[in-house]
Coordinates of C-alpha atoms in Angstrom, one line a residue:
Chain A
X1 CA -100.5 -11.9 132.7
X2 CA -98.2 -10.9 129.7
X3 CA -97.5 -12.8 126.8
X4 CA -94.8 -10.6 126.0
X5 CA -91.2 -11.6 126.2
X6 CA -89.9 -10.3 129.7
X7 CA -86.3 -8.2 129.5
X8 CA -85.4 -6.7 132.6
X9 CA -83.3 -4.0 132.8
X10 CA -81.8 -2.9 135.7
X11 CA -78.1 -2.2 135.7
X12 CA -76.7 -4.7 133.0
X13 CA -74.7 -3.5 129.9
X14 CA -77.5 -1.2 127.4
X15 CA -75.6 -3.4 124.6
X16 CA -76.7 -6.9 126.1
X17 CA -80.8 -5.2 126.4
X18 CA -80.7 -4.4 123.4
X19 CA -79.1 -7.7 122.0
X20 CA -82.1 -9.1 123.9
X21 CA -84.4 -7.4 122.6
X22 CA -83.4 -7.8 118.6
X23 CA -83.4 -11.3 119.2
X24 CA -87.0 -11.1 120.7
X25 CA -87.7 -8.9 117.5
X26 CA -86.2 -11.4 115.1
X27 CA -88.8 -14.1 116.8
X28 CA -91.2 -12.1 115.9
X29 CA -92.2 -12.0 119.7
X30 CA -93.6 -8.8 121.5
X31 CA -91.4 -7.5 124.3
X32 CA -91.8 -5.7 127.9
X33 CA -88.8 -4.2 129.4
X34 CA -88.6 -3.5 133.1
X35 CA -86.5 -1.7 134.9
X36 CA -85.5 0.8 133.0
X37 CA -83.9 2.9 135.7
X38 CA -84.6 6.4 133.2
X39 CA -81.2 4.7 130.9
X40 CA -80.2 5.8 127.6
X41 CA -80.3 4.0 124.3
X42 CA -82.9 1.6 124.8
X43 CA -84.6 0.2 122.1
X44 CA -81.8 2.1 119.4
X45 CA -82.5 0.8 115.5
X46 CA -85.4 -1.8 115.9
X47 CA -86.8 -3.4 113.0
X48 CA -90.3 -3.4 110.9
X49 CA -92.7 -5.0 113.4
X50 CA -90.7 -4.5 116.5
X51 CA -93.2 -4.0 119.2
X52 CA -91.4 -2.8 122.5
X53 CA -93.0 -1.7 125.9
X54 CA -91.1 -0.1 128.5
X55 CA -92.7 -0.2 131.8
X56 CA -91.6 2.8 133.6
X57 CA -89.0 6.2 132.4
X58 CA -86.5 6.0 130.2
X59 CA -83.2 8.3 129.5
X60 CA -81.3 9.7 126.2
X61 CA -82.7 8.1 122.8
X62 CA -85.2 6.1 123.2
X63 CA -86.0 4.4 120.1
X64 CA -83.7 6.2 118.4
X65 CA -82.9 4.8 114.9
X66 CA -86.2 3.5 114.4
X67 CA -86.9 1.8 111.0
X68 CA -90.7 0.8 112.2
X69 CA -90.7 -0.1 115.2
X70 CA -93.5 0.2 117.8
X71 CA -92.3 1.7 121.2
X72 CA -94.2 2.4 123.8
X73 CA -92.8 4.2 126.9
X74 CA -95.1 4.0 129.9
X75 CA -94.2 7.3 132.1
X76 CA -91.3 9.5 130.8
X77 CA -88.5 9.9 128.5
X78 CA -85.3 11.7 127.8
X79 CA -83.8 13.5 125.3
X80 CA -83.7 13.0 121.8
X81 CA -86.1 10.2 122.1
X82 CA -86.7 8.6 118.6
X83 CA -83.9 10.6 116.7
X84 CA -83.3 9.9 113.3
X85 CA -86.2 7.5 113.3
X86 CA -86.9 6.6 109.6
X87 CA -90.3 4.7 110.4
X88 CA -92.4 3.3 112.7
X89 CA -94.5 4.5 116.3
X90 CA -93.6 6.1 119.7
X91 CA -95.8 6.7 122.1
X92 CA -94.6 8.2 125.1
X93 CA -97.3 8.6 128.2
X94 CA -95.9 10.9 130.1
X95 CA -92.9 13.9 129.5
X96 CA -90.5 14.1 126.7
X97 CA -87.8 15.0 127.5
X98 CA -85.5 18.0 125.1
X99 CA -85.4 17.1 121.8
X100 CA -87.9 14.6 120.8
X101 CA -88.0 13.5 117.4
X102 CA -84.8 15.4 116.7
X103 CA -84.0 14.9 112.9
X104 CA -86.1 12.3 112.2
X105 CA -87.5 11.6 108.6
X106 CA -90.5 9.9 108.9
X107 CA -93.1 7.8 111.2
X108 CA -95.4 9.1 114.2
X109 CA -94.0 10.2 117.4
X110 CA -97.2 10.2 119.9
X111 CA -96.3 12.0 123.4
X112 CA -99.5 12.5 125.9
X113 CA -98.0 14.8 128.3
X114 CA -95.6 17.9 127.4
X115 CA -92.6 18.2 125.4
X116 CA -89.7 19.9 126.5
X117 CA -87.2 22.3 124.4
X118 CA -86.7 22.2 120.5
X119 CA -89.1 19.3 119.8
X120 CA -88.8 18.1 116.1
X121 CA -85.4 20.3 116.0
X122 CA -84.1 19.4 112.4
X123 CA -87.0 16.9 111.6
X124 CA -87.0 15.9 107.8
X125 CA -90.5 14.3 107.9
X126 CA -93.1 12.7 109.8
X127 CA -95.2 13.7 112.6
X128 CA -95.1 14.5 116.3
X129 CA -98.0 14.4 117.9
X130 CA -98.0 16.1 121.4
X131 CA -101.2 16.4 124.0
X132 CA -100.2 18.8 126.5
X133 CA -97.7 21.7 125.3
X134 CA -94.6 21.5 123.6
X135 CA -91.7 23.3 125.1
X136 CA -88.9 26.7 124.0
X137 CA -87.9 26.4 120.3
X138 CA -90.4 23.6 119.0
X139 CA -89.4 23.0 115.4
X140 CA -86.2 24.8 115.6
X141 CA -84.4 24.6 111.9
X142 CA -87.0 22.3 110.7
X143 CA -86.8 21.1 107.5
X144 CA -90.2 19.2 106.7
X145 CA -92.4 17.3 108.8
X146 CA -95.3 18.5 111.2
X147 CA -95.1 18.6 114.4
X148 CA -98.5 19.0 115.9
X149 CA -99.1 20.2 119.6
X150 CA -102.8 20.1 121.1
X151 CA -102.4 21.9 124.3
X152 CA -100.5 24.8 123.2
X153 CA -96.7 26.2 122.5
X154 CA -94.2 27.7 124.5
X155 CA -91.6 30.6 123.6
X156 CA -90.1 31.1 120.7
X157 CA -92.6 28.3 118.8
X158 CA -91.1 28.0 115.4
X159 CA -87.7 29.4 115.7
X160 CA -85.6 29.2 112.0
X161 CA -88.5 26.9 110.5
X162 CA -87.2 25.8 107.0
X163 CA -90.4 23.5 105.1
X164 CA -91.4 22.2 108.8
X165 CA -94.8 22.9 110.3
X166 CA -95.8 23.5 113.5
X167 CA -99.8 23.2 114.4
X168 CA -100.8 24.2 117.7
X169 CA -104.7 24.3 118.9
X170 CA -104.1 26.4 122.0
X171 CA -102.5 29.3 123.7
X172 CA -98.7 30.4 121.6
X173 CA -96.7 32.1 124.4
X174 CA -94.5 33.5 121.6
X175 CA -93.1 33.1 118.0
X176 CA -89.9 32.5 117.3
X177 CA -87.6 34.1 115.0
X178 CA -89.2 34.0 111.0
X179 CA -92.0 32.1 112.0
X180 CA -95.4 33.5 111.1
X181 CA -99.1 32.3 112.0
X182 CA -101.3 31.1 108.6
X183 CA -104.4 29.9 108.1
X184 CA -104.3 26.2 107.5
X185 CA -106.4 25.3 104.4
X186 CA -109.6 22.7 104.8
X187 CA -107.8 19.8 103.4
X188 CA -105.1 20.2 105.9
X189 CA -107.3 20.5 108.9
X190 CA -108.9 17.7 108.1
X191 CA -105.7 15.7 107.5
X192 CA -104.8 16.6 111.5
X193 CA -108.6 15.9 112.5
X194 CA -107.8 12.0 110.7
X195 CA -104.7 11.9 112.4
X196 CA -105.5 12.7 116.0
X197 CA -108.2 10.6 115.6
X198 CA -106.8 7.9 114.7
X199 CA -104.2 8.2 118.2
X200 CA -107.7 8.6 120.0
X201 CA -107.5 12.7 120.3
X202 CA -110.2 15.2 119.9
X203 CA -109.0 16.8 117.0
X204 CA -111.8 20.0 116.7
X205 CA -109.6 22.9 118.0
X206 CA -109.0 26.2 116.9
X207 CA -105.8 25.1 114.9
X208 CA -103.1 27.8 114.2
X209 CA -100.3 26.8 111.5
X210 CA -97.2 28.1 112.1
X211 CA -94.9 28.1 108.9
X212 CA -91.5 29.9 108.1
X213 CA -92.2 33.6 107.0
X214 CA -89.1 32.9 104.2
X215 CA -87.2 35.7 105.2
X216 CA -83.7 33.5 106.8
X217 CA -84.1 31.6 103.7
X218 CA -81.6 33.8 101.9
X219 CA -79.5 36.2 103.6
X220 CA -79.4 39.7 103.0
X221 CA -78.5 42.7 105.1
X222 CA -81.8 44.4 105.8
X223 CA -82.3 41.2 107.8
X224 CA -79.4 41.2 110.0
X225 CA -81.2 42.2 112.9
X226 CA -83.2 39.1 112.6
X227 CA -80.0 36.7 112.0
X228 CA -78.2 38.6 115.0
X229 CA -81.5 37.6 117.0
X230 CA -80.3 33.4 116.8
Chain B
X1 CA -70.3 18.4 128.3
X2 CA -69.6 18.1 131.7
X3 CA -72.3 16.4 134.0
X4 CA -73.2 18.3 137.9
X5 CA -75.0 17.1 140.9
X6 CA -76.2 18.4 143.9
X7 CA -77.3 16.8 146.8
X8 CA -79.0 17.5 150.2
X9 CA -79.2 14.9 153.0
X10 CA -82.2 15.8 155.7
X11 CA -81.2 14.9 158.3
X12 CA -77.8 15.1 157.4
X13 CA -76.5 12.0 156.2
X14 CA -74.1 10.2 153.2
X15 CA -74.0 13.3 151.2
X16 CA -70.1 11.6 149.8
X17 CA -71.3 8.7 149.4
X18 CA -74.5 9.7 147.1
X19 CA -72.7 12.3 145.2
X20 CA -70.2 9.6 144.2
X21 CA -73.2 7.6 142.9
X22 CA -74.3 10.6 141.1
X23 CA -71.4 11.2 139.6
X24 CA -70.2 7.8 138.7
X25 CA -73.5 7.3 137.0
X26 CA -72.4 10.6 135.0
X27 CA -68.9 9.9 133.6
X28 CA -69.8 9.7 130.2
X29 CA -69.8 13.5 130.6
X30 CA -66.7 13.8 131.0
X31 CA -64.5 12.4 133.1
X32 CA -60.9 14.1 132.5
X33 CA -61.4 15.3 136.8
X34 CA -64.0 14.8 139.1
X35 CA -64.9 17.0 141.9
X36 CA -66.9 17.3 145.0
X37 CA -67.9 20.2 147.3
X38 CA -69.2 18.5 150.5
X39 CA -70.4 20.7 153.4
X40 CA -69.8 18.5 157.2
X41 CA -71.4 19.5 160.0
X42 CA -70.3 23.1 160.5
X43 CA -67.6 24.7 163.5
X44 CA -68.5 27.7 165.4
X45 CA -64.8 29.1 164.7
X46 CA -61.9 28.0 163.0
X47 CA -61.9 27.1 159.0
X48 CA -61.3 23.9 157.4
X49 CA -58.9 24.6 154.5
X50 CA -58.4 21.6 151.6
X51 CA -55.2 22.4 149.3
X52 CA -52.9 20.8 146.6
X53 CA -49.3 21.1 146.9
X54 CA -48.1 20.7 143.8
X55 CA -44.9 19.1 144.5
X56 CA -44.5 15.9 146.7
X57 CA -41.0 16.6 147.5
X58 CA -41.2 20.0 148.9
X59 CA -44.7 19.4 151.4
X60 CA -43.5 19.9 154.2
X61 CA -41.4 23.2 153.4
X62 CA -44.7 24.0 152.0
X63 CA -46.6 23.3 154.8
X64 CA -44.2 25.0 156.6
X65 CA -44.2 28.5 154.6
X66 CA -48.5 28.1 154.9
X67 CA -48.4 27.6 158.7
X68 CA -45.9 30.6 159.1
X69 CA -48.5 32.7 157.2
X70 CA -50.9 31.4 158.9
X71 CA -49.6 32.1 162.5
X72 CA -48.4 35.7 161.5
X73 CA -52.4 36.4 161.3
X74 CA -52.9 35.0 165.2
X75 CA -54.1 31.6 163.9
X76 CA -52.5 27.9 163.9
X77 CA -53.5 24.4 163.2
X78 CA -56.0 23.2 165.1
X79 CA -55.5 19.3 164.4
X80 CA -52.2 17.8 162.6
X81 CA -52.8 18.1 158.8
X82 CA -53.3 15.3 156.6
X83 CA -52.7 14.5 152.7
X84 CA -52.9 11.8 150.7
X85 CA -50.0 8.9 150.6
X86 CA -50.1 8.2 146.9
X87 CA -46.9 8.4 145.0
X88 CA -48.8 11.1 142.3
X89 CA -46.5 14.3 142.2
X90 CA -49.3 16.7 143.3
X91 CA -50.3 16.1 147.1
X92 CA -53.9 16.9 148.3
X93 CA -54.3 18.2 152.3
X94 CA -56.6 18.8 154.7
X95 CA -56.3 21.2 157.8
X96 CA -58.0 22.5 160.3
X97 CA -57.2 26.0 161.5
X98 CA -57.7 28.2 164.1
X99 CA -59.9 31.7 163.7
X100 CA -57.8 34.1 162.2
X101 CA -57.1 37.1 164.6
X102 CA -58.1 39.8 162.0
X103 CA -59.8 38.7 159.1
X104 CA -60.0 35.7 156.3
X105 CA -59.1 38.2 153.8
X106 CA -55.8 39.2 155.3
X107 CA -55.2 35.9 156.0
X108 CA -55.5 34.5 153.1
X109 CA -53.4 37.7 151.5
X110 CA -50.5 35.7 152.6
X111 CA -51.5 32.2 153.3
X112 CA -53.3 32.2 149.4
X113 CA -50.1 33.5 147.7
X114 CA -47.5 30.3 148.4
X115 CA -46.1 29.0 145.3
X116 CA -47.1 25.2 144.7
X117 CA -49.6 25.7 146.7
X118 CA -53.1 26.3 146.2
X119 CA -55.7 26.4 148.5
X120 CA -59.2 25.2 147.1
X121 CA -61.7 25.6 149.9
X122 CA -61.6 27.6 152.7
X123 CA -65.0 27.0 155.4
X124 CA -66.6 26.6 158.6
X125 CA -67.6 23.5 157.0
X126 CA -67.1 23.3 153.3
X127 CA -64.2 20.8 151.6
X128 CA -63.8 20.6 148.3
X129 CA -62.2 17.6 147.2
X130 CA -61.3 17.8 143.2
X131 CA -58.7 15.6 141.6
X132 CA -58.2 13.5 138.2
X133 CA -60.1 10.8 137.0
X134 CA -64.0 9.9 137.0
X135 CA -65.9 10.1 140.5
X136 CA -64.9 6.5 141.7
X137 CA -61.0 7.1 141.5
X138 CA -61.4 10.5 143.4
X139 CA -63.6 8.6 145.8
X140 CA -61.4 6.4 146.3
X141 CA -58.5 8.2 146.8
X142 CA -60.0 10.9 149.1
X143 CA -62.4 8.5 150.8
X144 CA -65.6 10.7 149.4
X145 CA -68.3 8.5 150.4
X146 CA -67.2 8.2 154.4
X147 CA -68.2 11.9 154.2
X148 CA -71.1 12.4 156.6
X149 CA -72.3 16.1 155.8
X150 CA -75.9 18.5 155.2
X151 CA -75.4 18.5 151.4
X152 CA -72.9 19.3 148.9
X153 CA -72.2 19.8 144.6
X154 CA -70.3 17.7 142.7
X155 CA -69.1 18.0 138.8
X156 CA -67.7 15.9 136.3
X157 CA -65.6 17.8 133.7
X158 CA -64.7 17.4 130.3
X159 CA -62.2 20.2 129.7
X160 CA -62.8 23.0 127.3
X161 CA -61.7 26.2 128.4
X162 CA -58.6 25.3 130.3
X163 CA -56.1 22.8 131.0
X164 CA -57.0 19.1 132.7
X165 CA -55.8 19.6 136.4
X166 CA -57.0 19.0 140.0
X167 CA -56.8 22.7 140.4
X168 CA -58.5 24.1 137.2
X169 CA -61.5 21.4 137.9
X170 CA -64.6 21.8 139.7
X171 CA -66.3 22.9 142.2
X172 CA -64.4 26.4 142.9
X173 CA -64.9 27.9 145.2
X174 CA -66.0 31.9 146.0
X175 CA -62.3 33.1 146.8
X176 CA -62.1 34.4 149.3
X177 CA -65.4 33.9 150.9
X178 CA -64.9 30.7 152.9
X179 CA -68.5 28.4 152.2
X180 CA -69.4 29.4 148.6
X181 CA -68.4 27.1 145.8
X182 CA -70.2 26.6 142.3
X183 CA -69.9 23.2 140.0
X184 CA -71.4 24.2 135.8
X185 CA -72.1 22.4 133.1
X186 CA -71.9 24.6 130.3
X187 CA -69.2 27.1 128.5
X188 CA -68.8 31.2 129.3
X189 CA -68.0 33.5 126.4
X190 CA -67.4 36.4 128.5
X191 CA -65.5 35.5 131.2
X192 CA -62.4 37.5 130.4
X193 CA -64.5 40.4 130.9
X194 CA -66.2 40.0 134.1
X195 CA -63.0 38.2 135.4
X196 CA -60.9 41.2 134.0
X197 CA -63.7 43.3 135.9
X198 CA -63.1 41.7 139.0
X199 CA -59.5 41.4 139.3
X200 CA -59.5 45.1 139.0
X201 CA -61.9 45.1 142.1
X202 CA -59.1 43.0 144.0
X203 CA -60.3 39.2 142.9
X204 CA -57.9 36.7 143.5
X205 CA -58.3 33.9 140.4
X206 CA -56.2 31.2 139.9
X207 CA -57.2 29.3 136.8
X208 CA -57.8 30.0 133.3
X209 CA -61.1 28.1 133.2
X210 CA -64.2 29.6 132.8
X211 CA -66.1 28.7 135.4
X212 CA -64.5 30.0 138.1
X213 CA -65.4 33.5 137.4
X214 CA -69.3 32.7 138.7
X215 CA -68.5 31.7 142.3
X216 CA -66.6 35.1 142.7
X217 CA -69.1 37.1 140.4
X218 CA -72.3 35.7 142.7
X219 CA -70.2 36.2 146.0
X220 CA -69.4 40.0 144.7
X221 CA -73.3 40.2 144.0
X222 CA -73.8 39.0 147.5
X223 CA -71.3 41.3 149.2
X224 CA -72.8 44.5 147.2
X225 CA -76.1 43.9 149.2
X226 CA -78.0 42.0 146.4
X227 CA -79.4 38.4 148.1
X228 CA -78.9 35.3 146.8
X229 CA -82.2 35.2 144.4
X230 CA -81.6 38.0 143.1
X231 CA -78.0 37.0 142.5
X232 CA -78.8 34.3 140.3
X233 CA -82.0 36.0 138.3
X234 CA -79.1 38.6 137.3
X235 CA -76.6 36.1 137.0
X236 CA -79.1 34.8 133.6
X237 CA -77.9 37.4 131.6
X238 CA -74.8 38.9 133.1
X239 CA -72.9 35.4 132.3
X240 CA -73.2 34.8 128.9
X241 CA -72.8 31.5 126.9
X242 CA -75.0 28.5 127.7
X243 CA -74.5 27.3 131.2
X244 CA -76.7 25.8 133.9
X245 CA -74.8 25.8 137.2
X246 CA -75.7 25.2 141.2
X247 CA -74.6 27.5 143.6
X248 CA -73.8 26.3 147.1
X249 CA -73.9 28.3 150.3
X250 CA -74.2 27.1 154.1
X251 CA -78.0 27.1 153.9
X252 CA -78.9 27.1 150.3
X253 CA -78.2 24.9 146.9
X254 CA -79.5 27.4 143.9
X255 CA -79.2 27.2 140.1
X256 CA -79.4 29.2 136.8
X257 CA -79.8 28.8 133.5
X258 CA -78.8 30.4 130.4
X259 CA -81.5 31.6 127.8
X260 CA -80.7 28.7 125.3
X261 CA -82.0 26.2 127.5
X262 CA -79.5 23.0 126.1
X263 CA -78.0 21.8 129.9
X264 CA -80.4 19.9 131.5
X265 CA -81.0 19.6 135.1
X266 CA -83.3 17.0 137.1
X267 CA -84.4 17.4 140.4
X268 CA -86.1 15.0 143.0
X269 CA -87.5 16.9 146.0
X270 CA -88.7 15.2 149.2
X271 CA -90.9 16.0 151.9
X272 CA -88.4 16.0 154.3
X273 CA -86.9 18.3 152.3
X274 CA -84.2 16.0 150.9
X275 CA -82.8 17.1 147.3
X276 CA -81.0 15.0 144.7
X277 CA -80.1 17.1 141.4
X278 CA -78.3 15.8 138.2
X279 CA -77.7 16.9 134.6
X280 CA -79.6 13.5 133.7
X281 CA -82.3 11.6 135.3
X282 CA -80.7 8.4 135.0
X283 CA -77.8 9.8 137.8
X284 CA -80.6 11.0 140.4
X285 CA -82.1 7.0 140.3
X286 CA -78.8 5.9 141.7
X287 CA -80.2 8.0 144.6
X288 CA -84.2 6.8 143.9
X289 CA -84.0 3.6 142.6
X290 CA -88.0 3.4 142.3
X291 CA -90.2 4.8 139.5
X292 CA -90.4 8.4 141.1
X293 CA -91.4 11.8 140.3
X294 CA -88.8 14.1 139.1
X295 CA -88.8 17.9 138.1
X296 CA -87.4 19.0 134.5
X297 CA -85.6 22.5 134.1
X298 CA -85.9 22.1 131.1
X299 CA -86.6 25.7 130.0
X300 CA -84.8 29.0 129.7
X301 CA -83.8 31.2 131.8
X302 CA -84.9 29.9 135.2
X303 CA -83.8 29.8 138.5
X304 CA -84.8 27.7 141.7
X305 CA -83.2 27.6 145.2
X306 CA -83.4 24.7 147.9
X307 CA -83.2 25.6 151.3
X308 CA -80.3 23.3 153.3
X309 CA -82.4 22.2 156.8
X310 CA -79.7 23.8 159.4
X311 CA -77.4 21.0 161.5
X312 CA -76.5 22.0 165.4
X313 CA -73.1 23.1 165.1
X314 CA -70.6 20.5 166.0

């Protein structure tokens, strides 16, 4: 029923999965891992036209690494999944876990349930795309990149923002410290509408765009209240 | 790092023998000492008391200087005691003593205050077992997984705010209220303080490590009238640092967490009202092998108790 190449899990060294599955890669052949008992470091630096399915939840760093891959995780994942990714597509069906798309630089991270805490912490680039809410801290220190959450934020959306940009078409629960609600110009809108549409969302919401307000850029002392606040 | 677990069997069951799962699938986080607190079927009188002696050569005169403290508060042995026959210079015991004819506290006035050795759990039916090496070795050595029990904690440490020991490991436990212990993933800034606070009040502590203030700070909330909830929602800000921790009484597993939300914790809940916790999710599916639905605390400051379904006494 699956003409992908079958790699089953289970308990075996991550080192020899993952061996596995860059030879798979390398063939040029698609892959399904089962299995996956929620473990860490699957799928860690795949290749341009890697195109990985794990069937089930998946731990720490999932396709972490990434230099355009294609990863799709079929119920939920841990933290930090897709660090560092350069390039290349996540799509995660169900939770992410803390951390998702922590420091990466470019490439689309697609998540259809929630996100947990500090989501796109450090990001340098690309986009994550979450359907349900996105958790404390999204975008905490980040320094470019979009991070775009459909259902809504939790607290502190925002926190220490540097160039990063946090979009959120429902409910804020709070901002977090120097972040600051703008109005997103036409163009950009339209940019998010292409985007979601082209994952399959509904993209017409009332979108909010949530940029640094500048003022931790530089210190001085007036703001020491605000830098005591972190 | 450190990686915690929690575990409650309904109807009681393997509650070693899981946490050893849990916490061998954990090590990575540290694995400097490894510790369980494993609650057996509970006595109606009469304590179970697990120690180190920290000397091999001088256990019995040991032994000998607790059981005279011991029997100058009306109590004795209850069984023979037993310890471990390895040739390691510190020497872990079990015994099982009689009720104390006044009170736990004046017993353990004398009975807690023998050089070399340290008591680490006092309980009608707690034992914490706590010793070096990842949660295999200590399994192995203590024989963890025959324990047949309600539900217990379990930790593995990597060391931070004190030095690598059986003693200054996790769980601790609530000195000197027998049946409390707490296992934490996570680092205290102000312990000196509210350690400093309580030793004023009469707290016994016998480690430099950081943790062990919690179990005697929630025990002091307890005893002031506050209950156990409302220990641990003031807990999220009285501690401070980032910490997620599980508190275990006889009936109850509980946890808090700090407000910067970094340790994780992952809970499976049952029906039947069996509980497997772990710092990652990967731990708790040595417990649910299966694809299953798990609970993420993943945000800040929250709390959630588990109620322990209660055994016929023994």
């Amino acid at each position: 029923m699956s003409d992908r190449v079958e790699i089953i899990a289970g308990e075996r060294p991550i080192r020899e999965i993952n061996r596995e599955i860059r030879a798979a890669v390398a063939e040029g052949e698609p892959v399904v891992v089962r299995d996956t008992l929620s473990r860490h470091n699957l799928g860690i630096g795949l290749a341009e036209g890697a195109d990985i399915r794990f069937e089930g939840s998946v731990g720490y760093y999932c396709g972490g690494l990434n230099n355009g891959g294609t990863v799709h995780v079929t119920r939920n994942a841990g933290w930090g999944t897709g660090e560092a990714m350069a390039k290349g597509h996540i799509t995660v069906d169900g939770y992410a876990g803390m951390s998702v798309g922590a420091s990466m630089r470019g490439g689309i991270i697609h998540v259809k349930g929630d996100a947990g805490p500090r989501c796109g912490v450090a990001m340098k680039g690309g986009d994550i795309v979450v359907e349900g809410t996105v958790g404390f801290l999204t975008g905490f220190m980040a320094h470019t990149g979009r991070i775009i959450a459909v259902g809504g934020a939790g607290e502190a959306c925002g926190d220490s923002l540097w160039g990063g940009e946090v979009w959120v078409g429902g409910p804020i629960h709070s901002l977090g410290v120097d972040s600051k609600v703008i109005e997103p110009e036409a163009d950009e809108v339209a940019d998010v509408e292409r985007l979601l549409a082209s994952l399959g969302i509904d993209g017409s919401h009332d979108w909010k765009k949530i940029v640094s307000a500048q003022r931790l850029w530089h210190f001085e002392s007036r703001d020491a209240s605000a830098w005591l606040m972190i | 790092m450190c990686g915690i677990a929690g575990r409650i069997c309904a109807p009681p069951g393997r509650v070693g023998h899981d946490l050893v799962e849990l916490m061998q699938a954990q090590r990575h986080r540290g694995s400097d000492s490894t510790g369980f607190g494993l609650y057996g079927i509970p006595r109606d009188t009469g304590y179970v008391v697990r120690a180190v002696a920290a000397e091999r050569s001088r256990l019995s005169t040991l032994l000998d200087s607790f059981l005279e403290a011991t029997r100058a508060h009306g109590a004795d042995f209850s069984a023979d005691p037993t310890w471990d026959e390895l040739s390691q210079k510190h020497v872990s015991v079990r015994a099982e003593i009689t009720e104390p004819s006044d009170s736990v506290e004046a017993w353990l006035a004398d009975a807690d205050h023998i050089d070399g050795f340290e008591i680490q759990s006092v309980g009608r039916s707690l034992e914490i077992v706590k010793d070096l090496g990842d949660a295999y070795a200590v399994a192995d050595k203590h024989g963890v997984r025959d324990f047949i029990g309600t539900h217990g904690i379990a930790n593995a440490r990597m060391a931070t705010e004190s030095f690598v020991s059986p003693t200054a490991s996790h769980p601790f436990w609530a000195r000197p209220y027998p049946d409390i212990a707490i296992v934490h993933n996570g680092q205290l800034t102000n312990y000196f303080l509210l350690t400093d606070k309580l030793v004023r009040k009469g707290y016994d502590f016998k480690t430099q490590n950081d943790s062990e203030v919690i179990a005697i700070w929630l025990s002091d909330q307890m005893a002031a009238g506050r209950t156990l909830v409302e220990s641990l929602e003031l807990s999220k800000t009285a501690l401070d640092g980032c910490f997620t921790y599980i508190l275990a009484t006889p009936d109850t597993l509980g946890f808090a967490k700090d407000k910067f939300a970094i340790k994780p914790l992952v809970v499976v809940e049952e029906e039947s009202g069996s509980v497997a916790i772990g710092t990652e999710e990967q731990a708790v599916r040595k417990v649910y092998r299966d694809e299953i639905d798990v609970i993420n605390y993943d945000g800040p400051l929250i709390s959630a108790t588990w109620a322990v379904p209660q055994a016929v006494p023994a």
